[in-house]
Tab-separated table of C-alpha atoms in Angstrom:
chain	number	residue	atom	x	y	z
F	782	MET	CA	216.000	28.851	-81.036
F	783	VAL	CA	212.111	27.710	-79.794
F	784	ASP	CA	209.493	29.796	-80.713
F	785	LYS	CA	207.562	30.129	-76.721
F	786	THR	CA	204.582	32.356	-78.172
F	787	HIS	CA	203.001	29.376	-80.116
F	788	SER	CA	201.366	27.118	-78.289
F	789	ASN	CA	202.718	23.867	-80.031
F	790	PHE	CA	205.505	24.547	-78.977
F	791	ILE	CA	204.609	24.225	-75.197
F	792	ARG	CA	205.652	21.133	-74.641
F	793	LYS	CA	202.984	18.724	-76.843
F	794	LYS	CA	203.589	15.174	-76.349
F	795	VAL	CA	204.536	13.672	-79.484
F	796	LEU	CA	204.582	9.813	-79.420
F	797	ILE	CA	206.448	7.253	-82.092
F	798	LEU	CA	205.789	4.316	-82.533
F	799	HIS	CA	208.121	2.237	-84.615
F	800	ASP	CA	208.037	-1.905	-84.448
F	801	ALA	CA	211.873	-1.985	-83.867
F	802	PRO	CA	214.042	-1.037	-81.663
F	803	LEU	CA	215.648	2.678	-82.731
F	804	ASP	CA	218.847	1.677	-82.074
F	805	GLU	CA	218.710	-0.964	-85.219
F	806	TRP	CA	219.768	1.895	-87.091
F	807	LYS	CA	217.828	0.989	-90.612
F	808	GLY	CA	216.743	3.885	-92.863
F	809	THR	CA	213.616	4.135	-91.017
F	810	GLN	CA	214.948	4.659	-87.571
F	811	ARG	CA	217.380	7.288	-88.719
F	812	SER	CA	214.547	9.014	-90.182
F	813	LEU	CA	212.727	8.903	-87.003
F	814	LEU	CA	215.712	9.955	-84.857
F	815	GLU	CA	215.914	13.071	-87.271
F	816	TYR	CA	211.964	13.505	-86.436
F	817	GLY	CA	212.055	13.067	-83.170
F	818	ASN	CA	215.326	15.388	-82.289
F	819	TYR	CA	213.739	18.300	-84.873
F	820	LEU	CA	210.698	17.486	-82.329
F	821	THR	CA	212.741	18.205	-79.325
F	822	GLU	CA	214.164	21.280	-80.049
F	823	ASN	CA	211.466	22.835	-81.553
F	824	GLY	CA	210.114	22.793	-77.695
F	825	PHE	CA	208.048	18.724	-77.567
F	826	HIS	CA	208.177	15.911	-74.940
F	827	VAL	CA	208.762	13.469	-77.727
F	828	THR	CA	208.760	9.470	-76.979
F	829	TYR	CA	210.433	7.020	-78.772
F	830	LEU	CA	208.551	3.437	-78.448
F	831	SER	CA	208.508	-0.145	-79.278
F	832	PRO	CA	207.662	-4.164	-79.505
F	833	SER	CA	210.623	-5.093	-76.565
F	834	ASN	CA	210.001	-9.332	-77.882
F	835	PHE	CA	211.262	-7.692	-81.439
F	836	LYS	CA	213.673	-10.071	-83.405
F	837	ARG	CA	216.403	-9.757	-85.271
F	838	PRO	CA	215.786	-11.250	-89.126
F	839	GLU	CA	217.391	-12.936	-89.936
F	840	GLY	CA	221.063	-13.046	-90.486
F	841	GLU	CA	221.256	-9.376	-90.601
F	842	ASN	CA	223.092	-7.191	-87.681
F	843	LYS	CA	223.034	-5.007	-85.389
F	844	ILE	CA	224.118	-1.510	-85.834
F	845	ASN	CA	226.327	0.532	-84.176
F	846	LEU	CA	223.870	4.231	-83.561
F	847	LYS	CA	226.532	7.176	-83.168
F	848	THR	CA	223.838	9.514	-83.010
F	849	ASP	CA	222.779	11.555	-79.422
F	850	ILE	CA	219.625	10.829	-79.031
F	851	LYS	CA	217.407	13.477	-77.298
F	852	PHE	CA	214.420	12.315	-76.323
F	853	ARG	CA	212.979	10.030	-74.371
F	854	VAL	CA	213.273	5.810	-75.910
F	855	MET	CA	210.471	3.267	-74.380
F	856	ASN	CA	209.741	-0.318	-75.545
F	857	HIS	CA	207.118	-2.732	-73.550
F	858	LYS	CA	205.770	-5.960	-74.111
F	859	MET	CA	202.997	-6.031	-77.310
F	860	ARG	CA	200.673	-8.041	-78.147
F	861	HIS	CA	201.573	-9.230	-82.321
F	862	ILE	CA	198.516	-10.973	-83.761
F	863	PHE	CA	199.720	-9.704	-86.976
F	864	VAL	CA	199.566	-7.011	-85.893
F	865	TYR	CA	201.101	-5.040	-83.112
F	866	LEU	CA	198.652	-4.144	-79.678
F	867	VAL	CA	199.886	-1.050	-77.558
F	868	PRO	CA	198.669	-1.428	-74.235
F	869	LEU	CA	196.046	1.184	-72.942
F	870	ARG	CA	197.625	1.366	-70.136
F	871	VAL	CA	201.151	2.448	-72.073
F	872	LEU	CA	199.690	5.329	-73.960
F	873	ARG	CA	197.850	6.707	-70.720
F	874	TYR	CA	201.477	6.810	-69.380
F	875	ILE	CA	202.723	8.553	-71.959
F	876	ASN	CA	200.063	10.613	-72.716
F	877	PRO	CA	200.434	12.143	-76.772
F	878	ASP	CA	199.641	14.952	-78.164
F	879	VAL	CA	199.843	12.684	-81.264
F	880	ILE	CA	201.196	9.562	-83.180
F	881	TYR	CA	203.058	9.072	-84.922
F	882	VAL	CA	203.082	4.857	-86.782
F	883	SER	CA	205.621	4.162	-88.842
F	884	THR	CA	203.857	1.943	-90.402
F	885	PHE	CA	200.343	2.375	-91.592
F	886	ASN	CA	199.852	-1.010	-91.181
F	887	ALA	CA	201.932	-1.876	-87.618
F	888	PHE	CA	199.426	-0.172	-85.175
F	889	PRO	CA	196.154	0.427	-86.530
F	890	PHE	CA	195.007	0.732	-83.102
F	891	ALA	CA	196.591	3.713	-82.457
F	892	PRO	CA	194.401	6.455	-82.325
F	893	VAL	CA	192.927	5.322	-79.163
F	894	GLY	CA	191.134	7.513	-77.320
F	895	GLY	CA	190.684	9.991	-80.060
F	896	LYS	CA	194.462	10.760	-80.062
F	897	LYS	CA	195.476	12.865	-83.037
F	898	THR	CA	197.566	10.561	-85.034
F	899	ILE	CA	199.666	10.249	-88.079
F	900	PHE	CA	200.398	6.729	-89.987
F	901	GLY	CA	203.669	6.471	-91.181
F	902	SER	CA	204.431	4.984	-94.882
F	903	PHE	CA	208.126	3.540	-93.555
F	904	VAL	CA	207.215	-0.086	-94.217
F	905	TYR	CA	204.520	-1.044	-96.338
F	906	GLY	CA	204.261	-0.168	-100.206
F	907	PRO	CA	202.378	-1.253	-103.483
F	908	GLU	CA	205.492	-3.815	-104.072
F	909	HIS	CA	204.828	-5.785	-101.245
F	910	GLU	CA	202.302	-7.168	-102.051
F	911	ILE	CA	203.936	-8.545	-105.186
F	912	ASP	CA	207.611	-8.954	-104.870
F	913	VAL	CA	208.064	-11.301	-101.788
F	914	SER	CA	207.271	-14.269	-100.406
F	915	VAL	CA	203.914	-16.553	-100.507
F	916	TRP	CA	203.913	-16.129	-95.963
F	917	LYS	CA	204.752	-12.272	-96.347
F	918	LYS	CA	202.283	-11.382	-99.375
F	919	PHE	CA	199.122	-13.503	-96.723
F	920	SER	CA	200.524	-11.729	-93.904
F	921	PHE	CA	200.325	-7.984	-96.196
F	922	PHE	CA	196.733	-9.214	-97.096
F	923	ILE	CA	195.769	-9.705	-93.300
F	924	LYS	CA	197.118	-7.134	-91.817
F	925	ARG	CA	196.048	-5.056	-94.628
F	926	ASN	CA	191.818	-5.832	-93.973
F	927	ILE	CA	192.807	-5.381	-90.700
F	928	PHE	CA	193.958	-1.542	-91.176
F	929	ARG	CA	190.897	-1.718	-93.960
F	930	VAL	CA	188.142	-2.741	-91.161
F	931	VAL	CA	189.560	-1.065	-88.518
F	932	LEU	CA	189.418	2.489	-90.978
F	933	LEU	CA	185.622	2.083	-91.179
F	934	PHE	CA	186.162	3.396	-87.035
F	935	TYR	CA	188.431	5.510	-87.611
F	936	ARG	CA	187.026	10.368	-87.147
F	937	LYS	CA	188.501	12.526	-89.974
F	938	GLU	CA	189.598	15.180	-87.701
F	939	ASP	CA	191.906	12.100	-85.945
F	940	VAL	CA	193.921	10.023	-88.343
F	941	TYR	CA	196.295	11.882	-91.451
F	942	PHE	CA	198.607	10.145	-93.207
F	943	HIS	CA	202.301	10.620	-94.310
F	944	THR	CA	204.226	8.991	-97.962
F	945	LEU	CA	207.457	9.421	-98.479
F	946	ASN	CA	206.280	9.683	-102.986
F	947	GLU	CA	204.295	10.792	-105.044
F	948	THR	CA	203.476	6.686	-106.693
F	949	GLN	CA	203.217	5.601	-102.286
F	950	ALA	CA	200.774	8.548	-101.657
F	951	ASN	CA	198.318	7.142	-104.620
F	952	TRP	CA	198.912	3.560	-103.988
F	953	LEU	CA	197.833	4.821	-100.322
F	954	ARG	CA	194.760	6.768	-101.787
F	955	SER	CA	193.399	3.972	-103.750
F	956	LEU	CA	193.299	1.843	-100.156
F	957	VAL	CA	191.532	5.047	-97.620
F	958	GLY	CA	190.148	6.971	-100.461
F	959	ARG	CA	189.716	10.617	-100.138
F	960	ARG	CA	188.976	10.685	-97.084
F	961	PHE	CA	192.059	11.266	-95.563
F	962	ASN	CA	194.624	13.751	-95.968
F	963	ILE	CA	197.367	12.353	-97.265
F	964	PHE	CA	201.281	14.927	-96.926
F	965	THR	CA	203.682	13.412	-99.282
F	966	ILE	CA	206.898	14.698	-97.290
F	967	PRO	CA	210.387	12.958	-98.608
F	968	PRO	CA	212.566	11.093	-95.166
F	969	PRO	CA	215.232	13.745	-93.712
F	970	LEU	CA	218.415	12.734	-95.158
F	971	ASP	CA	222.024	14.472	-92.973
F	972	CYS	CA	223.840	16.408	-96.285
F	973	SER	CA	226.733	17.163	-94.257
F	974	LYS	CA	228.499	14.204	-94.624
F	975	TYR	CA	226.805	12.640	-97.548
F	976	PHE	CA	227.980	14.931	-100.189
F	977	PHE	CA	230.474	13.980	-104.093
F	978	GLU	CA	234.132	14.528	-103.461
F	979	ASN	CA	235.946	14.430	-106.898
F	980	ASN	CA	239.534	12.619	-105.478
F	981	GLU	CA	237.956	9.513	-104.652
F	982	SER	CA	235.842	9.023	-107.374
F	983	ASN	CA	239.019	9.473	-110.086
F	984	SER	CA	241.834	7.548	-108.586
F	985	SER	CA	241.043	4.094	-108.991
F	986	SER	CA	242.491	2.319	-112.649
F	987	LEU	CA	239.422	-0.484	-112.248
F	988	PHE	CA	235.391	-0.078	-112.335
F	989	ASN	CA	234.074	-0.431	-109.444
F	990	ILE	CA	230.441	-1.514	-108.710
F	991	LEU	CA	228.651	-0.944	-105.937
F	992	TYR	CA	226.028	-3.404	-104.120
F	993	HIS	CA	224.713	-1.631	-100.883
F	994	GLY	CA	222.660	-3.416	-98.804
F	995	PRO	CA	221.493	-7.002	-96.778
F	996	LEU	CA	221.925	-9.555	-99.110
F	997	SER	CA	218.156	-10.045	-99.709
F	998	TYR	CA	215.878	-11.521	-102.434
F	999	GLY	CA	213.862	-8.624	-101.614
F	1000	LYS	CA	216.246	-6.311	-102.059
F	1001	GLY	CA	217.119	-8.317	-105.403
F	1002	PHE	CA	220.883	-9.725	-104.080
F	1003	SER	CA	219.894	-13.437	-106.237
F	1004	ASP	CA	218.983	-10.512	-109.560
F	1005	PHE	CA	222.590	-9.153	-108.836
F	1006	SER	CA	224.989	-12.033	-109.033
F	1007	HIS	CA	222.785	-12.683	-111.659
F	1008	ILE	CA	224.480	-9.714	-112.906
F	1009	VAL	CA	228.459	-10.237	-111.864
F	1010	ASP	CA	227.995	-13.084	-113.685
F	1011	LYS	CA	227.252	-12.142	-116.391
F	1012	LEU	CA	229.415	-8.752	-116.617
F	1013	ASN	CA	232.006	-11.157	-115.819
F	1014	SER	CA	232.162	-13.208	-118.449
F	1015	SER	CA	232.286	-10.617	-121.282
F	1016	ASP	CA	235.303	-8.910	-121.776
F	1017	LEU	CA	234.239	-6.578	-119.000
F	1018	TYR	CA	236.383	-8.914	-116.184
F	1019	GLU	CA	239.589	-7.827	-115.865
F	1020	ARG	CA	238.329	-4.294	-116.306
F	1021	ILE	CA	236.425	-4.146	-113.469
F	1022	ARG	CA	235.738	-4.911	-109.573
F	1023	PHE	CA	232.367	-5.901	-107.527
F	1024	ASN	CA	231.945	-4.343	-103.913
F	1025	ILE	CA	229.340	-5.685	-102.022
F	1026	VAL	CA	228.855	-3.851	-98.338
F	1027	THR	CA	227.032	-5.175	-96.249
F	1028	ILE	CA	224.907	-5.684	-92.300
F	1029	GLY	CA	224.974	-9.612	-93.684
F	1030	GLY	CA	221.241	-11.517	-94.816
F	1031	PRO	CA	219.560	-14.540	-95.616
F	1032	LEU	CA	222.180	-15.267	-99.164
F	1033	PHE	CA	224.846	-14.670	-97.324
F	1034	ASN	CA	226.151	-17.702	-98.257
F	1035	LEU	CA	225.503	-16.981	-101.904
F	1036	ALA	CA	227.689	-14.106	-101.321
F	1037	LYS	CA	230.883	-15.890	-99.828
F	1038	GLU	CA	230.056	-17.784	-103.063
F	1039	MET	CA	230.069	-15.570	-105.280
F	1040	GLU	CA	233.946	-13.472	-104.003
F	1041	LYS	CA	235.067	-17.590	-104.372
F	1042	LYS	CA	234.272	-17.663	-107.314
F	1043	TRP	CA	235.312	-14.437	-109.064
F	1044	LYS	CA	238.526	-12.301	-107.817
F	1045	ASN	CA	236.713	-9.312	-108.743
F	1046	VAL	CA	233.674	-9.610	-106.609
F	1047	TYR	CA	235.426	-9.278	-102.576
F	1048	LEU	CA	232.648	-9.005	-99.405
F	1049	ILE	CA	232.614	-6.217	-97.150
F	1050	ASN	CA	230.839	-7.561	-94.343
F	1051	THR	CA	230.455	-4.432	-91.579
F	1052	ALA	CA	227.727	-1.635	-89.087
F	1053	SER	CA	229.380	1.415	-90.778
F	1054	GLU	CA	228.426	4.295	-91.411
F	1055	GLU	CA	231.830	5.702	-91.632
F	1056	GLU	CA	232.599	2.669	-93.935
F	1057	LYS	CA	229.149	2.808	-96.303
F	1058	ILE	CA	229.941	6.485	-96.866
F	1059	LYS	CA	233.897	5.864	-98.235
F	1060	PHE	CA	232.336	3.201	-100.598
F	1061	TYR	CA	229.798	6.090	-102.189
F	1062	ARG	CA	232.528	8.184	-102.877
F	1063	ALA	CA	235.513	5.600	-104.154
F	1064	SER	CA	232.351	3.554	-106.428
F	1065	GLN	CA	232.007	4.369	-110.014
F	1066	LEU	CA	227.766	3.166	-109.866
F	1067	LEU	CA	225.364	1.823	-107.883
F	1068	VAL	CA	223.997	-1.528	-108.733
F	1069	SER	CA	220.438	-1.572	-106.873
F	1070	PRO	CA	217.752	-4.476	-108.491
F	1071	SER	CA	215.713	-4.660	-105.078
F	1072	LYS	CA	212.133	-6.052	-105.570
F	1073	VAL	CA	210.629	-3.701	-102.679
F	1074	GLU	CA	211.273	0.185	-102.296
F	1075	ASN	CA	209.150	2.695	-100.208
F	1076	PHE	CA	212.265	5.464	-100.727
F	1077	HIS	CA	215.475	3.292	-101.070
F	1078	PHE	CA	217.978	5.852	-97.860
F	1079	VAL	CA	221.069	4.048	-100.208
F	1080	THR	CA	220.144	5.679	-103.993
F	1081	ALA	CA	219.047	8.740	-102.147
F	1082	GLU	CA	223.001	8.370	-99.765
F	1083	ALA	CA	224.622	8.332	-103.395
F	1084	GLN	CA	223.080	10.638	-104.859
F	1085	LEU	CA	223.742	13.214	-103.091
F	1086	CYS	CA	227.668	11.859	-102.975
F	1087	GLY	CA	226.919	12.578	-106.190
F	1088	LEU	CA	226.892	8.279	-107.729
F	1089	PRO	CA	224.917	8.108	-110.383
F	1090	VAL	CA	222.615	4.649	-109.821
F	1091	ILE	CA	221.276	1.624	-111.696
F	1092	SER	CA	217.715	0.569	-109.949
F	1093	SER	CA	215.061	-1.879	-111.135
F	1094	ASP	CA	211.847	0.669	-111.177
F	1095	ILE	CA	210.090	0.696	-108.216
F	1096	SER	CA	208.748	3.688	-106.373
F	1097	GLY	CA	211.063	4.383	-103.676
F	1098	PRO	CA	213.538	4.894	-106.500
F	1099	ARG	CA	211.242	5.781	-108.949
F	1100	SER	CA	211.344	8.897	-106.656
F	1101	ILE	CA	214.735	9.411	-106.335
F	1102	ILE	CA	216.254	8.941	-109.931
F	1103	VAL	CA	215.449	11.090	-113.035
F	1104	GLN	CA	216.321	8.609	-115.550
F	1105	GLY	CA	218.972	9.627	-118.034
F	1106	ILE	CA	220.779	12.285	-116.050
F	1107	THR	CA	221.304	10.398	-112.472
F	1108	GLY	CA	220.986	7.331	-113.301
F	1109	TYR	CA	218.949	4.717	-115.272
F	1110	LEU	CA	215.161	2.643	-113.829
F	1111	VAL	CA	215.511	-0.410	-115.148
F	1112	PRO	CA	211.799	-3.311	-114.467
F	1113	SER	CA	212.895	-5.669	-112.396
F	1114	GLY	CA	214.283	-8.836	-112.670
F	1115	ASP	CA	215.713	-7.535	-116.765
F	1116	ILE	CA	219.764	-8.644	-115.717
F	1117	ASP	CA	220.254	-7.975	-119.672
F	1118	GLY	CA	218.472	-4.406	-119.104
F	1119	PHE	CA	221.258	-3.910	-115.574
F	1120	VAL	CA	223.713	-4.941	-118.099
F	1121	ASP	CA	222.762	-2.999	-120.660
F	1122	ARG	CA	222.587	0.382	-118.374
F	1123	ILE	CA	226.420	-0.500	-116.958
F	1124	LYS	CA	227.699	-1.146	-119.983
F	1125	LYS	CA	227.404	2.234	-121.296
F	1126	TYR	CA	228.376	3.923	-117.814
F	1127	ILE	CA	231.370	2.100	-118.083
F	1128	GLU	CA	232.031	3.598	-121.574
F	1129	ILE	CA	231.611	7.126	-120.937
F	1130	TRP	CA	233.852	6.627	-117.799
F	1131	GLU	CA	236.950	4.827	-119.626
F	1132	ASN	CA	236.002	7.537	-122.083
F	1133	GLU	CA	234.788	11.004	-121.490
F	1134	ARG	CA	235.937	11.115	-118.170
F	1135	GLU	CA	235.502	14.553	-118.087
F	1136	HIS	CA	232.113	14.495	-118.365
F	1137	TYR	CA	231.419	11.546	-116.038
F	1138	ILE	CA	232.930	13.786	-113.309
F	1139	GLN	CA	230.491	16.528	-114.701
F	1140	LEU	CA	227.759	14.168	-114.651
F	1141	ARG	CA	228.399	12.848	-110.752
F	1142	GLU	CA	229.216	16.805	-109.714
F	1143	GLU	CA	225.198	17.737	-111.251
F	1144	ILE	CA	223.528	14.391	-109.343
F	1145	SER	CA	224.447	15.427	-106.588
F	1146	LEU	CA	222.864	18.747	-106.555
F	1147	LYS	CA	219.954	17.197	-107.962
F	1148	ALA	CA	219.789	15.009	-104.491
F	1149	LYS	CA	220.093	17.798	-102.391
F	1150	LYS	CA	216.681	18.218	-102.228
F	1151	PHE	CA	216.510	15.230	-99.673
F	1152	CYS	CA	218.470	17.255	-97.790
F	1153	LYS	CA	216.859	17.291	-93.740
F	1154	THR	CA	216.840	21.586	-93.986
F	1155	GLU	CA	214.414	21.199	-96.796
F	1156	THR	CA	212.231	18.302	-95.094
F	1157	LEU	CA	212.853	18.573	-91.242
F	1158	PRO	CA	210.736	21.603	-91.977
F	1159	GLU	CA	207.802	19.877	-93.783
F	1160	PHE	CA	208.083	17.493	-91.458
F	1161	LEU	CA	207.289	20.156	-88.561
F	1162	SER	CA	204.832	21.416	-90.469
F	1163	MET	CA	202.673	18.802	-90.913
F	1164	VAL	CA	202.279	17.616	-86.754
F	1165	ASN	CA	201.832	21.958	-86.152
F	1166	SER	CA	198.731	21.743	-88.625
F	1167	ILE	CA	197.586	18.455	-87.535
F	1168	LEU	CA	197.657	19.566	-83.985
F	1169	ASP	CA	196.184	23.311	-84.816
F	1170	SER	CA	192.590	21.004	-86.734
């Protein structure tokens, strides 16, 4: 129910800026859709704007969007010189009261004309300066320095920051100093879809290990291939199965080679959310050797389905996994560390099945803090407090 006694609910305008279309349907877009819908339900007039000159990453398929959109969606051609420049006439046409930018280094000139702006941190985080290609490092270096120069001209009362976890907040503080307010709120997840079902996790005769995500270096798929080789070269080969659930990516040929080499490796190229959830529930373990994650929706979704996760110890998964309870964090690139932890879960599943099921129930309960019923009211409170400031 909309409370029309609060001035912020009387058709205040919010512009959401992202550098990819909403229907690309990655974790970022899913969160922005939830934000847009929730703000609309609470009396705001919301517009989503992205560049019409967007290009999909190499080898990745478009994901089907099946969620209702309750706000206006626009795209417009924008100049792109390391950062995007939103045409002033478009900003004047939309005339927002507040702008939400998905990632702070993509649209650094958004607060033009004194518009209140919230810079999010969905795409860019501390690992981007370490574990990416030379070109991406250079690109982020340029973007970061453009942002730091523009930062000098921001007014404190106009600019705010939203991070997804504390590690990211601490890192961002080193970039922007203590002049600006930083809010830390995890992204919203739909817990009506992601939940634990005991019957599927207990029915397999094999220990199912899941990789889910794009097939790329940044997502750690090359490391995953080494983990598969090491486990399949042991006496576990006949007792395990690897499911690679993906929308594609530049290392797709590597995945095909793995499937050809090992009879227990299955490549499932799908854009279906229902298929993804099915594998969360039917698997016994998620392995994510990713190099770069600001939050990692796959880990959070898997945990809501009760799935233990072994992940690289980076900022995103670090804010989700409770070490030794809901999974394990392993130093990025430590193949032996991943293999050792996987073997421990196989041992528990084979010899202590009831204990394993209890672990899954506990994991699912601990992950509920990411449900949108918890995080969306926090997001709304942030927007209202900024409009009232």
